[in-house]
Amino acid sequence: MNEFYQKDIISIKDFSKDQLEKIFESTDKIISLNPIDRREICKGKTLGYLFYEPSTRTRLSFEAAMASIGGNSLGISDITSSSTQKGESLADTVRIISIYSDAMVLRHPLDGSSRFAAEVSDKPVINAGSGTEEHPTQAIQDLYTIKKEKRKIDGLKIGIVGDLKYGRTVYSLLHGLGNYDVDVRLISPESLRIRSDSTYEIKKKLDYTESTNIEDHIDDLDVLYVTRIQKERFPDEEEYLKVKGSYVVGLDLLQQMKDDSIILHPLPRIDEISTDIDKTKNAKYFQQAEYGKYTRAALLGLTLNENGF
Ligand code: CP
């Protein structure tokens, strides 16, 4: 039996390097298949989704991924139009969606929400972002992008800049990178350094340094992973205003980077990457969003087929 069959996808920490590499191979297969064969993979299967927070890429890439492998999707993208407004609990909403679908995708503002949903759902639950904790399918997409664009992950120097305190994509990426031999530079304002409750676990698997100055690292990096400073996660707007606009990647900074370096961003971006960068060969964030569709199609194909595809 395929080891991913009917498994929840809650945390990137639940995946070994071997398993990540198998997902990357399956993603390559998805890309290489012709559309007719691809549509056989999840023919007749249904993906449910439940988003308690806004999303463009994650929800639409799951929906596009499911359609590309022959399945269909249904769900709630705007919680204000659901019976949550009448007081229905998360547990009951999850149970109902799991009745109507073969697997479900959940985004929720609370840490632990996906693990809780997995306990009440009869069908596999995929975490599409849980509070400030994790966004595992984003990390799989990020690692796949690095591997495709740099032809390797081991040996790379990777800078991660921006909101490292509240950025759930950052935690999932750091845990994912812990499976590889990489040199990581964490760059953030003092007040947005990675949370100390996570450093103990990350330090066991990963070599990283922390600093506030992007200029100290920029000419040495193979990958620059930029994140948005997330206004909505700050308990106090005054604190947000102090760090807003701390880092802006523009052509001046790009000129200091290695010619073959790549710039990634989970998106959405606000102003942390200048639009001048978009047309340069180093900008890979839109390609990264496209890979998200293929990695998610691979994950769904593996989760929903006993013998894989
Ligand atoms: N990267 C990401 O999670 O984007 P969305 O919030 O648009 O889904």
Short mmCIF file of C-alpha atoms and ligand atoms in Angstrom, two decimals:
data_model
loop_
_atom_site.label_atom_id
_atom_site.label_comp_id
_atom_site.label_asym_id
_atom_site.label_seq_id
_atom_site.Cartn_x
_atom_site.Cartn_y
_atom_site.Cartn_z
CA MET A 1 0.00 0.00 0.00
CA ASN A 2 1.15 3.56 -0.71
CA GLU A 3 2.33 5.03 2.63
CA PHE A 4 0.47 8.33 2.13
CA TYR A 5 -2.92 6.67 1.58
CA GLN A 6 -5.62 8.17 3.83
CA LYS A 7 -3.00 10.02 5.92
CA ASP A 8 -3.69 13.45 7.38
CA ILE A 9 -1.24 16.19 6.39
CA ILE A 10 -1.00 18.28 9.54
CA SER A 11 2.67 19.14 10.04
CA ILE A 12 5.76 19.07 7.85
CA LYS A 13 7.46 17.48 10.90
CA ASP A 14 5.52 14.29 10.11
CA PHE A 15 7.47 13.86 6.83
CA SER A 16 10.92 12.28 6.49
CA LYS A 17 13.39 13.31 3.79
CA ASP A 18 12.60 10.09 1.99
CA GLN A 19 8.90 10.89 2.00
CA LEU A 20 9.49 14.45 0.78
CA GLU A 21 11.59 13.10 -2.06
CA LYS A 22 8.80 10.63 -2.98
CA ILE A 23 6.32 13.54 -3.12
CA PHE A 24 8.72 15.45 -5.38
CA GLU A 25 8.98 12.41 -7.69
CA SER A 26 5.18 12.16 -7.78
CA THR A 27 4.99 15.88 -8.59
CA ASP A 28 7.40 15.34 -11.50
CA LYS A 29 5.12 12.55 -12.67
CA ILE A 30 2.02 14.78 -12.47
CA ILE A 31 3.80 17.38 -14.62
CA SER A 32 4.93 14.81 -17.17
CA LEU A 33 1.58 13.05 -17.62
CA ASN A 34 -0.65 14.06 -20.48
CA PRO A 35 -3.91 15.75 -19.35
CA ILE A 36 -6.09 12.74 -20.24
CA ASP A 37 -4.07 10.29 -18.13
CA ARG A 38 -3.76 12.86 -15.36
CA ARG A 39 -7.53 13.12 -15.11
CA GLU A 40 -7.77 9.40 -14.25
CA ILE A 41 -5.88 9.83 -10.96
CA CYS A 42 -8.79 11.09 -8.83
CA LYS A 43 -11.70 10.53 -11.20
CA GLY A 44 -14.99 10.70 -9.29
CA LYS A 45 -13.39 11.84 -6.02
CA THR A 46 -14.35 14.98 -4.11
CA LEU A 47 -12.20 17.40 -2.17
CA GLY A 48 -13.90 19.42 0.59
CA TYR A 49 -12.51 22.73 1.79
CA LEU A 50 -13.17 24.93 4.78
CA PHE A 51 -11.45 28.30 5.04
CA TYR A 52 -11.90 30.40 8.16
CA GLU A 53 -9.29 32.87 6.85
CA PRO A 54 -8.89 34.51 3.42
CA SER A 55 -6.89 32.69 0.75
CA THR A 56 -6.21 33.04 -2.94
CA ARG A 57 -3.42 30.61 -3.80
CA THR A 58 -3.94 27.76 -1.37
CA ARG A 59 -7.65 27.31 -1.95
CA LEU A 60 -7.55 27.87 -5.70
CA SER A 61 -4.46 25.72 -6.23
CA PHE A 62 -6.12 22.85 -4.35
CA GLU A 63 -9.25 23.27 -6.46
CA ALA A 64 -7.24 23.53 -9.69
CA ALA A 65 -5.12 20.55 -8.64
CA MET A 66 -8.20 18.41 -7.94
CA ALA A 67 -9.77 19.35 -11.29
CA SER A 68 -6.53 18.52 -13.12
CA ILE A 69 -6.54 14.98 -11.72
CA GLY A 70 -10.22 14.40 -12.57
CA GLY A 71 -11.86 15.16 -9.22
CA ASN A 72 -14.11 17.93 -8.05
CA SER A 73 -14.22 20.28 -5.07
CA LEU A 74 -16.87 21.75 -2.80
CA GLY A 75 -16.67 23.77 0.34
CA ILE A 76 -16.80 26.99 2.26
CA SER A 77 -14.46 29.79 1.30
CA ASP A 78 -16.35 32.53 3.09
CA ILE A 79 -17.29 31.50 6.58
CA THR A 80 -19.83 34.35 6.88
CA SER A 81 -22.06 32.57 4.36
CA SER A 82 -22.03 29.29 6.32
CA SER A 83 -23.98 27.99 9.32
CA THR A 84 -21.01 28.99 11.49
CA GLN A 85 -22.93 32.28 11.61
CA LYS A 86 -25.73 30.42 13.40
CA GLY A 87 -23.28 29.11 15.98
CA GLU A 88 -22.31 25.75 14.43
CA SER A 89 -19.04 24.47 15.90
CA LEU A 90 -15.80 23.73 14.04
CA ALA A 91 -16.19 20.04 14.95
CA ASP A 92 -19.69 19.76 13.45
CA THR A 93 -18.72 21.75 10.35
CA VAL A 94 -15.73 19.43 9.80
CA ARG A 95 -17.93 16.34 10.28
CA ILE A 96 -20.42 17.59 7.69
CA ILE A 97 -17.77 18.40 5.09
CA SER A 98 -16.15 15.02 5.65
CA ILE A 99 -19.52 13.32 4.93
CA TYR A 100 -19.68 15.05 1.54
CA SER A 101 -16.04 14.56 0.50
CA ASP A 102 -13.12 12.11 0.30
CA ALA A 103 -10.57 14.47 1.90
CA MET A 104 -10.73 17.96 3.28
CA VAL A 105 -8.55 21.04 3.40
CA LEU A 106 -8.79 23.36 6.41
CA ARG A 107 -7.44 26.85 7.06
CA HIS A 108 -8.12 28.25 10.52
CA PRO A 109 -6.66 31.06 12.67
CA LEU A 110 -5.94 28.82 15.66
CA ASP A 111 -2.81 26.72 16.24
CA GLY A 112 -3.83 23.08 16.65
CA SER A 113 -7.03 23.49 14.60
CA SER A 114 -6.05 20.97 11.90
CA ARG A 115 -4.98 18.34 14.40
CA PHE A 116 -8.31 18.80 16.17
CA ALA A 117 -10.18 18.53 12.86
CA ALA A 118 -8.30 15.32 12.01
CA GLU A 119 -9.54 13.82 15.28
CA VAL A 120 -13.19 14.43 14.42
CA SER A 121 -13.07 13.78 10.66
CA ASP A 122 -13.46 10.31 9.15
CA LYS A 123 -11.60 11.51 6.07
CA PRO A 124 -8.01 12.75 5.71
CA VAL A 125 -7.50 16.36 6.76
CA ILE A 126 -4.94 18.60 5.05
CA ASN A 127 -3.71 21.63 6.97
CA ALA A 128 -3.88 24.70 4.72
CA GLY A 129 -2.60 27.01 7.45
CA SER A 130 -3.20 26.76 11.20
CA GLY A 131 -2.69 30.00 13.10
CA THR A 132 0.96 31.03 13.27
CA GLU A 133 1.96 27.39 13.60
CA GLU A 134 2.24 25.61 10.23
CA HIS A 135 1.43 25.58 6.53
CA PRO A 136 2.88 22.22 5.49
CA THR A 137 1.74 22.08 1.87
CA GLN A 138 3.32 25.52 1.32
CA ALA A 139 6.62 24.13 2.60
CA ILE A 140 6.37 21.14 0.25
CA GLN A 141 5.78 23.58 -2.62
CA ASP A 142 8.70 25.77 -1.44
CA LEU A 143 11.12 22.84 -1.16
CA TYR A 144 10.03 21.53 -4.55
CA THR A 145 10.58 24.98 -6.09
CA ILE A 146 14.10 25.17 -4.64
CA LYS A 147 14.87 21.68 -5.92
CA LYS A 148 13.56 22.39 -9.42
CA GLU A 149 15.11 25.83 -9.79
CA LYS A 150 18.49 25.13 -8.13
CA ARG A 151 18.66 21.43 -9.09
CA LYS A 152 19.42 20.55 -5.45
CA ILE A 153 18.65 21.55 -1.88
CA ASP A 154 21.72 20.23 -0.02
CA GLY A 155 24.62 22.67 0.09
CA LEU A 156 22.58 25.83 -0.51
CA LYS A 157 22.76 29.10 1.41
CA ILE A 158 19.20 30.22 2.12
CA GLY A 159 18.16 33.60 3.52
CA ILE A 160 14.69 33.93 5.05
CA VAL A 161 13.65 37.53 5.61
CA GLY A 162 10.68 39.36 7.11
CA ASP A 163 8.12 38.24 9.66
CA LEU A 164 9.73 35.20 11.25
CA LYS A 165 7.67 35.43 14.43
CA TYR A 166 4.16 35.05 13.05
CA GLY A 167 4.94 33.53 9.63
CA ARG A 168 3.59 29.96 9.59
CA THR A 169 5.18 29.33 6.20
CA VAL A 170 8.55 30.05 7.84
CA TYR A 171 8.11 27.42 10.57
CA SER A 172 7.03 24.76 8.11
CA LEU A 173 9.90 25.66 5.77
CA LEU A 174 12.49 25.56 8.58
CA HIS A 175 11.30 22.14 9.75
CA GLY A 176 11.31 20.92 6.13
CA LEU A 177 14.83 22.29 5.53
CA GLY A 178 15.92 20.42 8.67
CA ASN A 179 15.99 17.29 6.48
CA TYR A 180 18.72 18.81 4.29
CA ASP A 181 22.30 20.05 4.68
CA VAL A 182 21.72 23.78 4.26
CA ASP A 183 23.12 27.04 5.69
CA VAL A 184 20.18 29.21 6.76
CA ARG A 185 20.33 32.95 7.55
CA LEU A 186 17.29 34.31 9.38
CA ILE A 187 16.89 38.05 8.86
CA SER A 188 14.19 40.04 10.68
CA PRO A 189 13.58 43.04 12.91
CA GLU A 190 14.45 42.21 16.55
CA SER A 191 10.75 42.08 17.46
CA LEU A 192 9.99 39.53 14.69
CA ARG A 193 12.72 36.94 15.40
CA ILE A 194 11.59 33.30 15.34
CA ARG A 195 9.68 32.32 18.46
CA SER A 196 11.84 30.87 21.21
CA ASP A 197 9.37 27.99 21.77
CA SER A 198 10.28 26.68 18.29
CA THR A 199 14.03 27.23 18.30
CA TYR A 200 14.80 24.21 20.53
CA GLU A 201 13.38 21.76 18.00
CA ILE A 202 14.67 23.59 14.92
CA LYS A 203 18.22 23.90 16.33
CA LYS A 204 18.44 20.11 16.66
CA LYS A 205 18.11 19.70 12.87
CA LEU A 206 19.29 22.90 11.25
CA ASP A 207 22.27 25.27 11.19
CA TYR A 208 21.08 28.86 11.18
CA THR A 209 22.18 32.37 12.17
CA GLU A 210 19.97 35.30 13.10
CA SER A 211 20.50 38.94 12.18
CA THR A 212 18.65 42.16 11.41
CA ASN A 213 20.77 43.27 8.44
CA ILE A 214 20.01 41.82 5.01
CA GLU A 215 23.09 43.54 3.48
CA ASP A 216 25.38 41.32 5.59
CA HIS A 217 24.17 38.21 3.74
CA ILE A 218 22.77 39.24 0.39
CA ASP A 219 25.87 38.58 -1.80
CA ASP A 220 26.28 35.07 -0.39
CA LEU A 221 22.78 33.64 -0.83
CA ASP A 222 21.56 31.05 -3.34
CA VAL A 223 17.94 31.51 -2.29
CA LEU A 224 16.26 34.57 -0.77
CA TYR A 225 12.86 33.66 0.73
CA VAL A 226 10.94 36.86 1.43
CA THR A 227 7.88 37.02 3.68
CA ARG A 228 5.22 39.63 4.27
CA ILE A 229 5.03 41.40 7.60
CA GLN A 230 1.53 40.27 8.52
CA LYS A 231 -0.44 43.16 9.92
CA GLU A 232 -3.35 40.90 10.84
CA ARG A 233 -1.26 38.83 13.29
CA PHE A 234 -0.04 41.72 15.46
CA PRO A 235 -1.88 42.07 18.76
CA ASP A 236 -1.03 45.79 18.73
CA GLU A 237 -1.08 47.94 15.55
CA GLU A 238 1.58 50.26 17.04
CA GLU A 239 4.02 47.33 17.01
CA TYR A 240 3.19 46.64 13.36
CA LEU A 241 3.81 50.25 12.38
CA LYS A 242 7.29 50.11 13.96
CA VAL A 243 8.41 47.29 11.63
CA LYS A 244 6.28 47.92 8.52
CA GLY A 245 8.48 48.29 5.44
CA SER A 246 11.62 47.06 7.25
CA TYR A 247 12.87 45.21 4.17
CA VAL A 248 12.17 45.99 0.54
CA VAL A 249 13.84 43.86 -2.10
CA GLY A 250 14.44 46.09 -5.12
CA LEU A 251 16.82 46.20 -8.08
CA ASP A 252 19.55 47.76 -5.90
CA LEU A 253 19.56 44.72 -3.64
CA LEU A 254 19.25 42.29 -6.57
CA GLN A 255 22.43 43.76 -8.07
CA GLN A 256 24.32 42.61 -4.99
CA MET A 257 23.02 39.03 -5.30
CA LYS A 258 24.67 36.11 -7.10
CA ASP A 259 23.71 35.98 -10.76
CA ASP A 260 22.02 32.58 -10.37
CA SER A 261 20.33 33.26 -7.04
CA ILE A 262 16.55 32.94 -6.83
CA ILE A 263 13.96 35.00 -4.99
CA LEU A 264 10.94 33.21 -3.50
CA HIS A 265 7.88 34.44 -1.61
CA PRO A 266 4.85 32.42 -0.47
CA LEU A 267 2.69 35.45 -1.49
CA PRO A 268 0.66 37.57 -1.10
CA ARG A 269 3.24 40.36 -1.25
CA ILE A 270 2.48 43.91 -0.27
CA ASP A 271 5.60 46.04 -0.79
CA GLU A 272 8.45 43.79 0.38
CA ILE A 273 9.44 42.88 -3.20
CA SER A 274 9.41 45.72 -5.70
CA THR A 275 7.44 44.93 -8.87
CA ASP A 276 10.64 45.84 -10.82
CA ILE A 277 11.96 42.45 -9.76
CA ASP A 278 9.07 40.48 -11.30
CA LYS A 279 10.51 40.30 -14.83
CA THR A 280 14.06 39.40 -13.77
CA LYS A 281 15.32 35.83 -14.17
CA ASN A 282 15.83 35.64 -10.40
CA ALA A 283 12.14 36.14 -9.54
CA LYS A 284 10.62 32.71 -9.06
CA TYR A 285 7.64 33.47 -6.83
CA PHE A 286 5.00 33.13 -9.54
CA GLN A 287 6.62 29.90 -10.73
CA GLN A 288 6.53 28.82 -7.05
CA ALA A 289 2.74 29.47 -7.02
CA GLU A 290 2.38 27.31 -10.16
CA TYR A 291 4.37 24.47 -8.59
CA GLY A 292 1.85 24.68 -5.72
CA LYS A 293 -0.82 23.30 -8.01
CA TYR A 294 1.35 20.35 -9.04
CA THR A 295 2.63 19.49 -5.55
CA ARG A 296 -0.96 19.59 -4.24
CA ALA A 297 -2.17 17.38 -7.11
CA ALA A 298 0.57 14.90 -6.18
CA LEU A 299 -0.43 15.00 -2.50
CA LEU A 300 -4.10 14.44 -3.35
CA GLY A 301 -3.26 11.62 -5.75
CA LEU A 302 -1.19 9.90 -3.08
CA THR A 303 -3.70 10.50 -0.26
CA LEU A 304 -6.69 9.21 -2.22
CA ASN A 305 -5.24 6.16 -4.05
CA GLU A 306 -4.37 3.03 -2.12
CA ASN A 307 -1.75 2.05 -4.67
CA GLY A 308 -0.58 5.55 -5.54
CA PHE A 309 -0.60 6.64 -9.16
N1 CP B 1 0.74 31.34 0.22
C1 CP B 1 -0.55 31.36 0.65
O1 CP B 1 -0.90 30.64 1.61
O2 CP B 1 -1.36 32.19 -0.04
P1 CP B 1 -2.91 32.40 0.24
O3 CP B 1 -3.04 33.01 1.63
O4 CP B 1 -3.40 33.28 -0.84
O5 CP B 1 -3.56 31.02 0.23
#
